[in-house]
Coordinates of C-alpha atoms in Angstrom, one line a residue:
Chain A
X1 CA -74.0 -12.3 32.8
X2 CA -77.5 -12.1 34.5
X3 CA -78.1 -8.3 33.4
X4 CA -77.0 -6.2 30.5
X5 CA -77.7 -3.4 32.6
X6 CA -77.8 -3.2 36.4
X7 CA -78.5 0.0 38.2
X8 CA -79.2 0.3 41.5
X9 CA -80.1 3.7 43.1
X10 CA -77.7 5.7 40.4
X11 CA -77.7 9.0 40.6
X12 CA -76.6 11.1 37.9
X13 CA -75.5 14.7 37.2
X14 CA -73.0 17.1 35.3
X15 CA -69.9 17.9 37.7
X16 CA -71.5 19.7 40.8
X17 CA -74.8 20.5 39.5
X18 CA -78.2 19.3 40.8
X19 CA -78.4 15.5 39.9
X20 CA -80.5 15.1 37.1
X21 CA -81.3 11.5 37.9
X22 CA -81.9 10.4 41.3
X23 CA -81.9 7.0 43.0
X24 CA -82.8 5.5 40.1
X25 CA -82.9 1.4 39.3
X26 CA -82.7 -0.4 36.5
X27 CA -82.8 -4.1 35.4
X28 CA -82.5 -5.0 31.9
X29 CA -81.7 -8.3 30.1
X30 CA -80.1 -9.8 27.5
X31 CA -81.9 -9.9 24.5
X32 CA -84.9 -7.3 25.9
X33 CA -86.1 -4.2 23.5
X34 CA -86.4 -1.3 26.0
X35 CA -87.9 2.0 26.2
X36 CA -87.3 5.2 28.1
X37 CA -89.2 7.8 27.7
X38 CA -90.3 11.0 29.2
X39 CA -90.7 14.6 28.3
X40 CA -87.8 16.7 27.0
X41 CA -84.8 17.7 29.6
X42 CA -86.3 14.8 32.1
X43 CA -82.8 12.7 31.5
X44 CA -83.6 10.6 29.3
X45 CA -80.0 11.0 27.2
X46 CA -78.5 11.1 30.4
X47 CA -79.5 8.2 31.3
X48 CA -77.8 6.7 28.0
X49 CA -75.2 8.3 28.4
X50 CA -74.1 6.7 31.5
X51 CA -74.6 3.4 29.3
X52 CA -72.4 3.7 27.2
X53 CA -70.2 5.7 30.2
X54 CA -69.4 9.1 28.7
X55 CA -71.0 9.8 32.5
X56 CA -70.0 8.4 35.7
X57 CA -72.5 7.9 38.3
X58 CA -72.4 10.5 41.3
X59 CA -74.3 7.4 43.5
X60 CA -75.0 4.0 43.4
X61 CA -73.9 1.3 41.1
X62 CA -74.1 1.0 37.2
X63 CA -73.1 -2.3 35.4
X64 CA -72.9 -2.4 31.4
X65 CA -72.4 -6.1 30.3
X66 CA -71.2 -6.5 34.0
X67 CA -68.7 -3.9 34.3
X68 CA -68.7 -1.4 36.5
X69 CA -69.1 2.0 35.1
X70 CA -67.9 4.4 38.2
X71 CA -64.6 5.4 38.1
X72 CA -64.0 2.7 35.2
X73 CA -60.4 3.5 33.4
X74 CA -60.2 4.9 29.9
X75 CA -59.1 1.3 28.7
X76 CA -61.4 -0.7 30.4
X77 CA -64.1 2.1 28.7
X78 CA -62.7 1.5 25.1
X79 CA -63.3 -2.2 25.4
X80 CA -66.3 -2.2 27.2
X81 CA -67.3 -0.3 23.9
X82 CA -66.5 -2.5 21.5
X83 CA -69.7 -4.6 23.1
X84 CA -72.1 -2.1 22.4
X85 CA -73.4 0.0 19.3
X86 CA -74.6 3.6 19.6
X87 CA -77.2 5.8 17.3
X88 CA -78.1 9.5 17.8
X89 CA -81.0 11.1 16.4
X90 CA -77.8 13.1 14.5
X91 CA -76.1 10.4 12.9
X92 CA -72.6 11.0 13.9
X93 CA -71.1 9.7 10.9
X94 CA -67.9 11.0 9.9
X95 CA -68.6 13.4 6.9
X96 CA -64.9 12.8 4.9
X97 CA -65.1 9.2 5.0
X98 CA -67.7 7.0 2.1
X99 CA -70.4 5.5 3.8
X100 CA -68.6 1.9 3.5
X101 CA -65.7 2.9 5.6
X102 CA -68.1 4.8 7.9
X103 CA -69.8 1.2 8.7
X104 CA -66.5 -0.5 8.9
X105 CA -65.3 2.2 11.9
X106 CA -66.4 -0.5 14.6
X107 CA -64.7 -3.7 13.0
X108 CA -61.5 -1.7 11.8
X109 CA -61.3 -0.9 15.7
X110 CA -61.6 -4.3 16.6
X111 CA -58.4 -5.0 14.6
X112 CA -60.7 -7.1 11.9
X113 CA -58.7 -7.2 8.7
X114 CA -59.8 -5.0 6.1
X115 CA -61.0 -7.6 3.7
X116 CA -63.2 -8.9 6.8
X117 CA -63.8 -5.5 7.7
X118 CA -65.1 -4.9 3.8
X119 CA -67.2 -8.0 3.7
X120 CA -69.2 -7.4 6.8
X121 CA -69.5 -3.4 5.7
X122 CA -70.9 -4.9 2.6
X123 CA -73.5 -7.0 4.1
X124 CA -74.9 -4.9 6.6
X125 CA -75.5 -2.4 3.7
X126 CA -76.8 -5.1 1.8
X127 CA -78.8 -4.9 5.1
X128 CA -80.2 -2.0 5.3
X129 CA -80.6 -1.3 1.7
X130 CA -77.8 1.4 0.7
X131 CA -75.4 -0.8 -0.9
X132 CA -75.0 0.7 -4.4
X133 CA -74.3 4.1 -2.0
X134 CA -71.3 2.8 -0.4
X135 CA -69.0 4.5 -2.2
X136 CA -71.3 8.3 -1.4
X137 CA -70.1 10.7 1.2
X138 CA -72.6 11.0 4.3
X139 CA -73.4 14.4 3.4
X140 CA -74.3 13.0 -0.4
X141 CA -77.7 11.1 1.4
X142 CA -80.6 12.0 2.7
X143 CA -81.4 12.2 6.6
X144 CA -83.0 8.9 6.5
X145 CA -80.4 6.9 4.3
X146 CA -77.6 8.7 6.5
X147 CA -79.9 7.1 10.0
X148 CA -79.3 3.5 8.0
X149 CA -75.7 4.1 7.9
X150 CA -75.5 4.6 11.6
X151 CA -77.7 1.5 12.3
X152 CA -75.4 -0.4 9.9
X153 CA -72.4 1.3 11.7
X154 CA -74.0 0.2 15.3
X155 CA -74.3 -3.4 13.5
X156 CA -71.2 -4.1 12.4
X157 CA -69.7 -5.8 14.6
X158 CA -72.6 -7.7 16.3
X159 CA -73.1 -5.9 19.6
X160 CA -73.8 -7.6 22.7
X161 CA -76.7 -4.1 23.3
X162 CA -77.5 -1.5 20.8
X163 CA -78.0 2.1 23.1
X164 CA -80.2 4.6 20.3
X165 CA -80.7 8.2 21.1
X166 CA -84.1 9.4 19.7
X167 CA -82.9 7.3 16.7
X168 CA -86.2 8.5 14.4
X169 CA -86.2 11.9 16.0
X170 CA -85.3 13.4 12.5
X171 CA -86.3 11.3 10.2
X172 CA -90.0 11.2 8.5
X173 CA -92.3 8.0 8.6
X174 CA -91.4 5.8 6.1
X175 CA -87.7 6.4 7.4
X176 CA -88.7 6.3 10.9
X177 CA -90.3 2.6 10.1
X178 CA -87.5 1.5 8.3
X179 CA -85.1 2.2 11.6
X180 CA -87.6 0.8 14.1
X181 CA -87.4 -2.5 11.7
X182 CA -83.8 -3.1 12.0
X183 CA -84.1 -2.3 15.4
X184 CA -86.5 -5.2 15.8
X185 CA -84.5 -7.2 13.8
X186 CA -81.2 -6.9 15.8
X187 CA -83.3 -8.2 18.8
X188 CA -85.3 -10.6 17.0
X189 CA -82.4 -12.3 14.3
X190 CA -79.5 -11.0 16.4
X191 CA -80.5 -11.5 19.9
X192 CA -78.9 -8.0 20.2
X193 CA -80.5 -6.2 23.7
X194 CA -82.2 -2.7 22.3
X195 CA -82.0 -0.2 24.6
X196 CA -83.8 3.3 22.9
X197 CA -84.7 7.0 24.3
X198 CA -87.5 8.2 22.4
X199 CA -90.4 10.6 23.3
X200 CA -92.9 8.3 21.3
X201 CA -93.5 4.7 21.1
X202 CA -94.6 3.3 18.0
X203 CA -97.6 1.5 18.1
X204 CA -96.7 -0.8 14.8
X205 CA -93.6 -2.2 16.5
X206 CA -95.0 -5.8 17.1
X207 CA -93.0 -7.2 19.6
X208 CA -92.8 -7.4 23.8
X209 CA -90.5 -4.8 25.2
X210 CA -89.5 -2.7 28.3
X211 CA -90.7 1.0 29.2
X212 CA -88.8 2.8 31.7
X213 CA -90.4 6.2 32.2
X214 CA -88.7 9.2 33.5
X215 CA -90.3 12.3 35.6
X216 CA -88.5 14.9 37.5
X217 CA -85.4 13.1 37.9
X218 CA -87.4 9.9 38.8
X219 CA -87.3 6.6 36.9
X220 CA -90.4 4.5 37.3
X221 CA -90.8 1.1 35.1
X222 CA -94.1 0.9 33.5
X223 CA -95.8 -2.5 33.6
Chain B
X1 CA -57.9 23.1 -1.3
X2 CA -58.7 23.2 2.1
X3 CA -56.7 20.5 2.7
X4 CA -53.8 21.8 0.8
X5 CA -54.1 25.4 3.1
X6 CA -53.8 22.9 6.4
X7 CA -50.5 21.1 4.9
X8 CA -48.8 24.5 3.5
X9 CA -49.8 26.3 6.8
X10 CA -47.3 23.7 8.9
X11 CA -44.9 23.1 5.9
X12 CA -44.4 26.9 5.6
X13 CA -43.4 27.3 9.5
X14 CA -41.3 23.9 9.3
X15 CA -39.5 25.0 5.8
X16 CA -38.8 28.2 7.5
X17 CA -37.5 26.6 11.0
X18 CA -35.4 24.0 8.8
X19 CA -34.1 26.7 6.6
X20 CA -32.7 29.0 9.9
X21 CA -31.3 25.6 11.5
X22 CA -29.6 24.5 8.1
X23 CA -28.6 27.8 7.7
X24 CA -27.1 27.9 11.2
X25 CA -25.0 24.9 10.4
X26 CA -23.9 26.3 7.1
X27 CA -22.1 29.7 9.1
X28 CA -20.6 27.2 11.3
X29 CA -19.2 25.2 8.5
X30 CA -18.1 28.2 6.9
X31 CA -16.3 29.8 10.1
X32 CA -14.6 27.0 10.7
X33 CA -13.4 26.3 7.4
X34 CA -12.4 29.9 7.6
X35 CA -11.2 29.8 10.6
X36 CA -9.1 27.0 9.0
X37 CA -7.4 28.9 6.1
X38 CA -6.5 31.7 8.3
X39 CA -4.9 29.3 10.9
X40 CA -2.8 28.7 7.6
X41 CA -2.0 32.2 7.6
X42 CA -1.9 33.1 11.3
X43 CA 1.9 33.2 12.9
X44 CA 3.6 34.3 16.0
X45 CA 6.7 36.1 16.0
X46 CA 9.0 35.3 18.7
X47 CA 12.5 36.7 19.2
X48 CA 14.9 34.5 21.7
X49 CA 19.0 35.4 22.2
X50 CA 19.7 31.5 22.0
X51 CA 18.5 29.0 18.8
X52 CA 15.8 27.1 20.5
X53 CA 15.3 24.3 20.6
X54 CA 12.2 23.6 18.9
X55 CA 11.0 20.1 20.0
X56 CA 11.9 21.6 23.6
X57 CA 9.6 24.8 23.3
X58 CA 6.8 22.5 21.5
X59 CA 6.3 20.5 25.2
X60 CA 6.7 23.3 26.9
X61 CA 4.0 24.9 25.1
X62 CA 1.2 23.3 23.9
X63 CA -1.0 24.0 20.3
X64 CA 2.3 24.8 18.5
X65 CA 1.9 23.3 15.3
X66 CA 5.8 24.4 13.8
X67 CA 8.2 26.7 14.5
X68 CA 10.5 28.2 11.4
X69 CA 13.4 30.4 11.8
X70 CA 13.2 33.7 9.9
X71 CA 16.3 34.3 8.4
X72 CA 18.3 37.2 9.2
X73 CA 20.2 37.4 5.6
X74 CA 17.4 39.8 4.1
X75 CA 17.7 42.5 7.1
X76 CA 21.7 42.4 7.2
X77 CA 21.7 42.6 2.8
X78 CA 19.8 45.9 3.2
X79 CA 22.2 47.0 5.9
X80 CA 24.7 46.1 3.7
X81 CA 25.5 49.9 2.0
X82 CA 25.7 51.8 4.9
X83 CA 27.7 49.2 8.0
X84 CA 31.0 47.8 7.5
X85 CA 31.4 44.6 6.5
X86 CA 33.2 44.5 9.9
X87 CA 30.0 46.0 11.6
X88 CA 27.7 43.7 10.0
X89 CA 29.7 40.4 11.6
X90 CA 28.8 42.3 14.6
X91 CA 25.7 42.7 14.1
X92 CA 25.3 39.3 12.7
X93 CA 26.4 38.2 16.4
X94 CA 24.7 40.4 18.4
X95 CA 21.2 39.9 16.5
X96 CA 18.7 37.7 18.4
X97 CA 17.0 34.9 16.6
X98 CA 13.6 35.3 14.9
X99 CA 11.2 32.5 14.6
X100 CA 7.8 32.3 13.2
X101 CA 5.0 30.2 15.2
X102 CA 2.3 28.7 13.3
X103 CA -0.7 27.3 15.8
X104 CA -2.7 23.7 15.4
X105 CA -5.9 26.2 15.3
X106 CA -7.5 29.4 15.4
X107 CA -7.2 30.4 19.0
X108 CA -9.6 32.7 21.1
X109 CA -8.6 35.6 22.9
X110 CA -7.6 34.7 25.9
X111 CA -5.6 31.3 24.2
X112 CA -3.6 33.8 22.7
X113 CA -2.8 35.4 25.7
X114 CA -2.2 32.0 27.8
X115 CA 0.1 31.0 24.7
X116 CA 2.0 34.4 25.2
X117 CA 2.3 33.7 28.8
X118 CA 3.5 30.3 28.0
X119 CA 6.1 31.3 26.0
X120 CA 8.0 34.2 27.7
X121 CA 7.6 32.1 30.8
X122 CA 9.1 29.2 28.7
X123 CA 12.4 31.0 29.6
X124 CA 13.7 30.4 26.1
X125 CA 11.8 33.4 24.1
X126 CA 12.7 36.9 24.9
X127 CA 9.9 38.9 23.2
X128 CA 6.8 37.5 21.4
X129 CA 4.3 39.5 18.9
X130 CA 0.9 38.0 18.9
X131 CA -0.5 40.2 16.3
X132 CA -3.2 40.2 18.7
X133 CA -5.6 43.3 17.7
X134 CA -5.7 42.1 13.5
X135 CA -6.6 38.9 14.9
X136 CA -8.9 40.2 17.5
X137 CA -10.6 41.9 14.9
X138 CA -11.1 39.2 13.1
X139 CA -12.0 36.6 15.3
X140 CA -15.0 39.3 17.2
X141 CA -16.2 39.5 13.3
X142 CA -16.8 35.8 13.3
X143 CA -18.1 35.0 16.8
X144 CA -20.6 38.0 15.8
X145 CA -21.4 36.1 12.9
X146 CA -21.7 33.0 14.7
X147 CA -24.3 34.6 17.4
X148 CA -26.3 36.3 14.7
X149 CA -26.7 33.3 12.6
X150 CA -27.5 31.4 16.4
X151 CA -30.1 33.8 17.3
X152 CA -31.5 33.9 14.1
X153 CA -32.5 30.4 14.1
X154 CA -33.6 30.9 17.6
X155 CA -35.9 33.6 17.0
X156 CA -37.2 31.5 14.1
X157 CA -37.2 28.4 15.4
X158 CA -39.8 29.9 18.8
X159 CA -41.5 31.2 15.4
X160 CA -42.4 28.2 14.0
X161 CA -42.8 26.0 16.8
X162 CA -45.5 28.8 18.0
X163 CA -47.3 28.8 14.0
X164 CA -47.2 24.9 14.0
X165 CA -49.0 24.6 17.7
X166 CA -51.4 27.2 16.1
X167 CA -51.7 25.1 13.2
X168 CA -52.1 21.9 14.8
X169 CA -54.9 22.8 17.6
X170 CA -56.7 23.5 14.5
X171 CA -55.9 20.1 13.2
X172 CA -57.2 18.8 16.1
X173 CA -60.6 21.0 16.0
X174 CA -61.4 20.1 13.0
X175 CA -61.0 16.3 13.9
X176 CA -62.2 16.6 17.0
X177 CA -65.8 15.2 15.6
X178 CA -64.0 12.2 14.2
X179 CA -61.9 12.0 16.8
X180 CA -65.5 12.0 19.5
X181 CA -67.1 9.0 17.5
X182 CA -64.3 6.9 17.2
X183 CA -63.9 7.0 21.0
X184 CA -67.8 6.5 21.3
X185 CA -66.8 3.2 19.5
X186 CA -63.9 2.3 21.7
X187 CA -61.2 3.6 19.6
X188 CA -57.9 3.6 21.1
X189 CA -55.9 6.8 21.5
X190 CA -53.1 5.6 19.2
X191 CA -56.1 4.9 16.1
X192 CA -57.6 8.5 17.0
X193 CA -54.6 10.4 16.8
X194 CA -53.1 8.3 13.8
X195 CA -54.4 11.6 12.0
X196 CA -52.6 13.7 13.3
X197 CA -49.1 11.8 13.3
X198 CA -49.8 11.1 9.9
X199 CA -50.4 14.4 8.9
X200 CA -47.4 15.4 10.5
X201 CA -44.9 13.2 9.5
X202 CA -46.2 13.8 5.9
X203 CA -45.5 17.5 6.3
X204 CA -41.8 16.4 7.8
X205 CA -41.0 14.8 4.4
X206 CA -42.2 17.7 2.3
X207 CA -40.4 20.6 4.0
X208 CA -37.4 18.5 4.4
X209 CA -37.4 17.8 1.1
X210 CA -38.0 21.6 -0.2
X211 CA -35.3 23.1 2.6
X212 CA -33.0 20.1 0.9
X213 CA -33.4 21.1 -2.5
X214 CA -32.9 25.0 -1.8
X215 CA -29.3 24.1 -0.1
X216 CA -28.6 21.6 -2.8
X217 CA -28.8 24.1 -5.3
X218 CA -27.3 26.9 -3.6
X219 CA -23.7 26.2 -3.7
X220 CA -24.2 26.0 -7.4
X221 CA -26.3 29.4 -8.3
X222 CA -24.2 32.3 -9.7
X223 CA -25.2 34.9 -7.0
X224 CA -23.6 33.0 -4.4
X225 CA -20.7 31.5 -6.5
X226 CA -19.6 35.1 -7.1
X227 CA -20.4 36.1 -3.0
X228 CA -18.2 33.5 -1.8
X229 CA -15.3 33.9 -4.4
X230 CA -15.0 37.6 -3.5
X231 CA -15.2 36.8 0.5
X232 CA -12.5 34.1 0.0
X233 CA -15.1 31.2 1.3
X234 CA -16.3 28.2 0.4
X235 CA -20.1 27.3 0.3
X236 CA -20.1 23.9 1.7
X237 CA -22.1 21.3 -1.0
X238 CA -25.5 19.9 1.0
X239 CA -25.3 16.0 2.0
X240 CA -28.2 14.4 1.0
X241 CA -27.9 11.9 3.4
X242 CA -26.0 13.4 6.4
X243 CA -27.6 17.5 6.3
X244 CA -30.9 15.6 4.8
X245 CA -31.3 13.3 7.3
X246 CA -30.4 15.5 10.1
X247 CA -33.0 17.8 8.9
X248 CA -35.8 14.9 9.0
X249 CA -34.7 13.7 12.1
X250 CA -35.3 17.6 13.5
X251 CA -38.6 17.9 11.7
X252 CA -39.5 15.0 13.0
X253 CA -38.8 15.4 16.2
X254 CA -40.8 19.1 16.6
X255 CA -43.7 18.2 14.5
X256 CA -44.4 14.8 16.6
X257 CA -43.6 16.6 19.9
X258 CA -45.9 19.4 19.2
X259 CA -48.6 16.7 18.6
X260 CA -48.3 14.9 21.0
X261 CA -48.1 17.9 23.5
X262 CA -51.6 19.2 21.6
X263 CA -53.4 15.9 21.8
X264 CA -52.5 15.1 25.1
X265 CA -53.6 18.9 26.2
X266 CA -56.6 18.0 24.7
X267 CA -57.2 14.7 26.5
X268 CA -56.8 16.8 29.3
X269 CA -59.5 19.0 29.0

């Protein structure tokens, strides 16, 4: 696989309304920490979106981990999902499971045992700091501890890309510093491709990465 | 207790649409075992000239359970006082035979008629008395019962199938948001739904356990004891494993279907 994600004039929009993306091509690689960015209702969660392929491109061609995302099939989607490991800036943990079995979600999908499924729910909270919590609700933690269960979640079961939605857009600085170093991690330890939408780029992050920028429906690649 | 609201508000429309159906079996079982007894007491009178022959007349017309001759000793003894004895031999002569006709089952309307037909047309009876409007009477008294008891479970059964859909699109709301990230992690729609067919067949067992219990213990309360000894009936006793199962097998069947019909609506839109 040459590309984790290929597009190549997509354009993108919601049923029959005006295309929110245009023509737009993108090129990223395995193991690459990216960035898009670009002011607020410019696409950028669009553009995720069609990532992880909860939209289908109108034109063009999208690849995710070198399957085609137009008119892919509902099973083909699934599996395809199972590769990758999402975070929103809103958690979307489920709030009547414990945090433990909220982490396992990805593993228990991809029919891992529960002891297995256990063990690595225990080490990636080990991971991320929040083990003696794993028995606590997700409404029982803070914003911040609630954003590590979600990266632990997106961890679980070693994804070949993580895809974050304004991951720290909630969160204060320590928090926010904390997320942005598991994110590093992933691609640093992991070899994990980072893909994240994000309105500001931290200037502590350390490490070579990828900024796609997004204006009026246009994506240009910063150099 | 929210939880506990969710369960009782598809138990409750289950329990009551397991309740009408049992119900509707019960009347059935209680008509027919009715229907049974009074077969027992239910005759046909036919007069014929001749003795007939009986095995001849039973392949000639079909359902005849037995025939019995009525004797004509108790009308002559009562004649006695006031005809010769001369008169009487007569009479004794001249009298046609009387037979009583006892049917294999309760017949309908129109099999009475048929069997009528059957027999004058048999060439061996001369006259035959059906009885017809006692019997009609009673047999429109238990088809009424039959079609009130069938439309009550109807009515009740479009009821509850209407509560539970209620019930379970709001299920389904409420795990919609579980339902959303499990597919954002590639959940299959067997593991999303488990849920809901969990829930479901959890609610199956309870109600067909209550609507057991009630129909256990109603052949046995005093009330009903003393109803059915005054109506001449018997209140059939509830088999746990035949009536119970049946039941499970319907609750089963509605509370899956409606579901499935729900999730799949929802995959839809």
């Amino acid at each position: 696989m040459e590309h984790v994600i290929n597009a190549e004039n997509m354009t993108l929009a919601y049923g029959k309304d005006e295309p929110i993306i245009t023509e737009a091509s993108m090129k990223i690689n395995p193991n690459e920490f990216v960035f898009i960015t670009g002011k607020s209702g410019s696409g950028k969660s669009t553009i995720l979106k069609s990532m992880y392929g909860e939209l289908s491109p109108q034109k063009g061609v999208l690849d995710v981990c070198g399957v085609g995302i137009k008119n892919i099939s509902t099973s083909k989607l699934n599996l395809l999902r199972r590769y990758l490991g999402i975070v929103f800036q809103d958690y979307r943990l489920i709030n009547e499971w414990t945090v433990e079995k909220n982490v396992m979600l990805p593993l228990m999908i991809g029919g891992f045992s529960k002891g297995v499924c256990a063990k690595q729910a225990h080490k990636l909270l080990k991971h991320v700091k929040l083990l003696h919590k794993a028995d606590k609700y997700p409404l029982e933690l803070s914003g911040g501890e609630q954003q590590r269960v979600a990266m632990a979640r997106a961890l679980a079961h070693n994804p070949v890309m993580i895809l974050a939605d304004e991951p720290t857009g909630n969160l204060d600085e320590y928090s926010s510093e904390v997320i942005w170093d598991l994110l590093k991690n992933a691609k640093e330890h992991l070899g994990t491709t980072v893909v994240v939408v994000t309105h500001h780029i931290p200037s502590t992050l350390g490490i070579d990465y990828k900024h796609y920028f997004l204006e009026s429906g246009v994506v240009y690649e910063v150099s | 207790m929210k939880s506990l609201k969710n369960h009782l508000s598809v138990i409750f429309p289950l329990f009551v649409l397991l309740f009408s159906i049992q119900f509707s079996f019960l009347t059935n079982k209680i008509v027919e075992d009715y229907s049974r007894k009074l077969t027992r007491d239910y005759s046909i009178v036919i007069v014929a000239s001749k003795t007939i022959d009986k095995a001849v007349l039973k392949s000639r017309v079909k359902g005849i359970k037995s025939i019995q001759e009525i004797s004509s000793k108790k009308i002559l003894d009562r004649l006695k006082d006031n005809i010769s004895s001369k008169n009487i031999s007569l009479l004794k002569i001249a009298l046609p035979k009387f037979y009583s006709l006892k049917l294999e089952s309760f017949p309908d309307i129109s099999r009475i008629e048929k069997i009528k037909d059957r027999l004058l047309k048999s060439g061996l009876v001369s006259k035959v008395e059906t009885f017809s409007k006692t019997h009609t009477k009673i047999y429109r008294m238990f088809m009424l019962l039959k079609s009130i008891s069938f439309l009550f479970a109807a009515f009740i059964l479009i009821v509850s199938v209407l509560l539970m859909f209620k019930q379970m699109r709001i299920w389904l709301l409420e795990h919609k948001e579980r339902m959303a990230v499990m597919t954002l992690f590639g959940a299959p729609f067997w593991m999303k739904s488990a849920m809901l067919y969990r829930l479901a067949i959890v609610d199956s067992f309870i109600s067909t356990i209550f609507v057991s219990i009630l129909y256990s213990v109603l052949p046995f309360m005093k009330e009903v004891n003393t109803f059915s000894k005054s109506m001449n009936i018997t209140i059939p006793t509830f088999d746990i494993l035949k009536d119970g199962g049946t039941l499970l097998g319907i609750s089963l069947v509605f509370s899956l279907f409606i579901v499935s019909i729900v999730i799949s609506k929802m995959n839809r839109e």
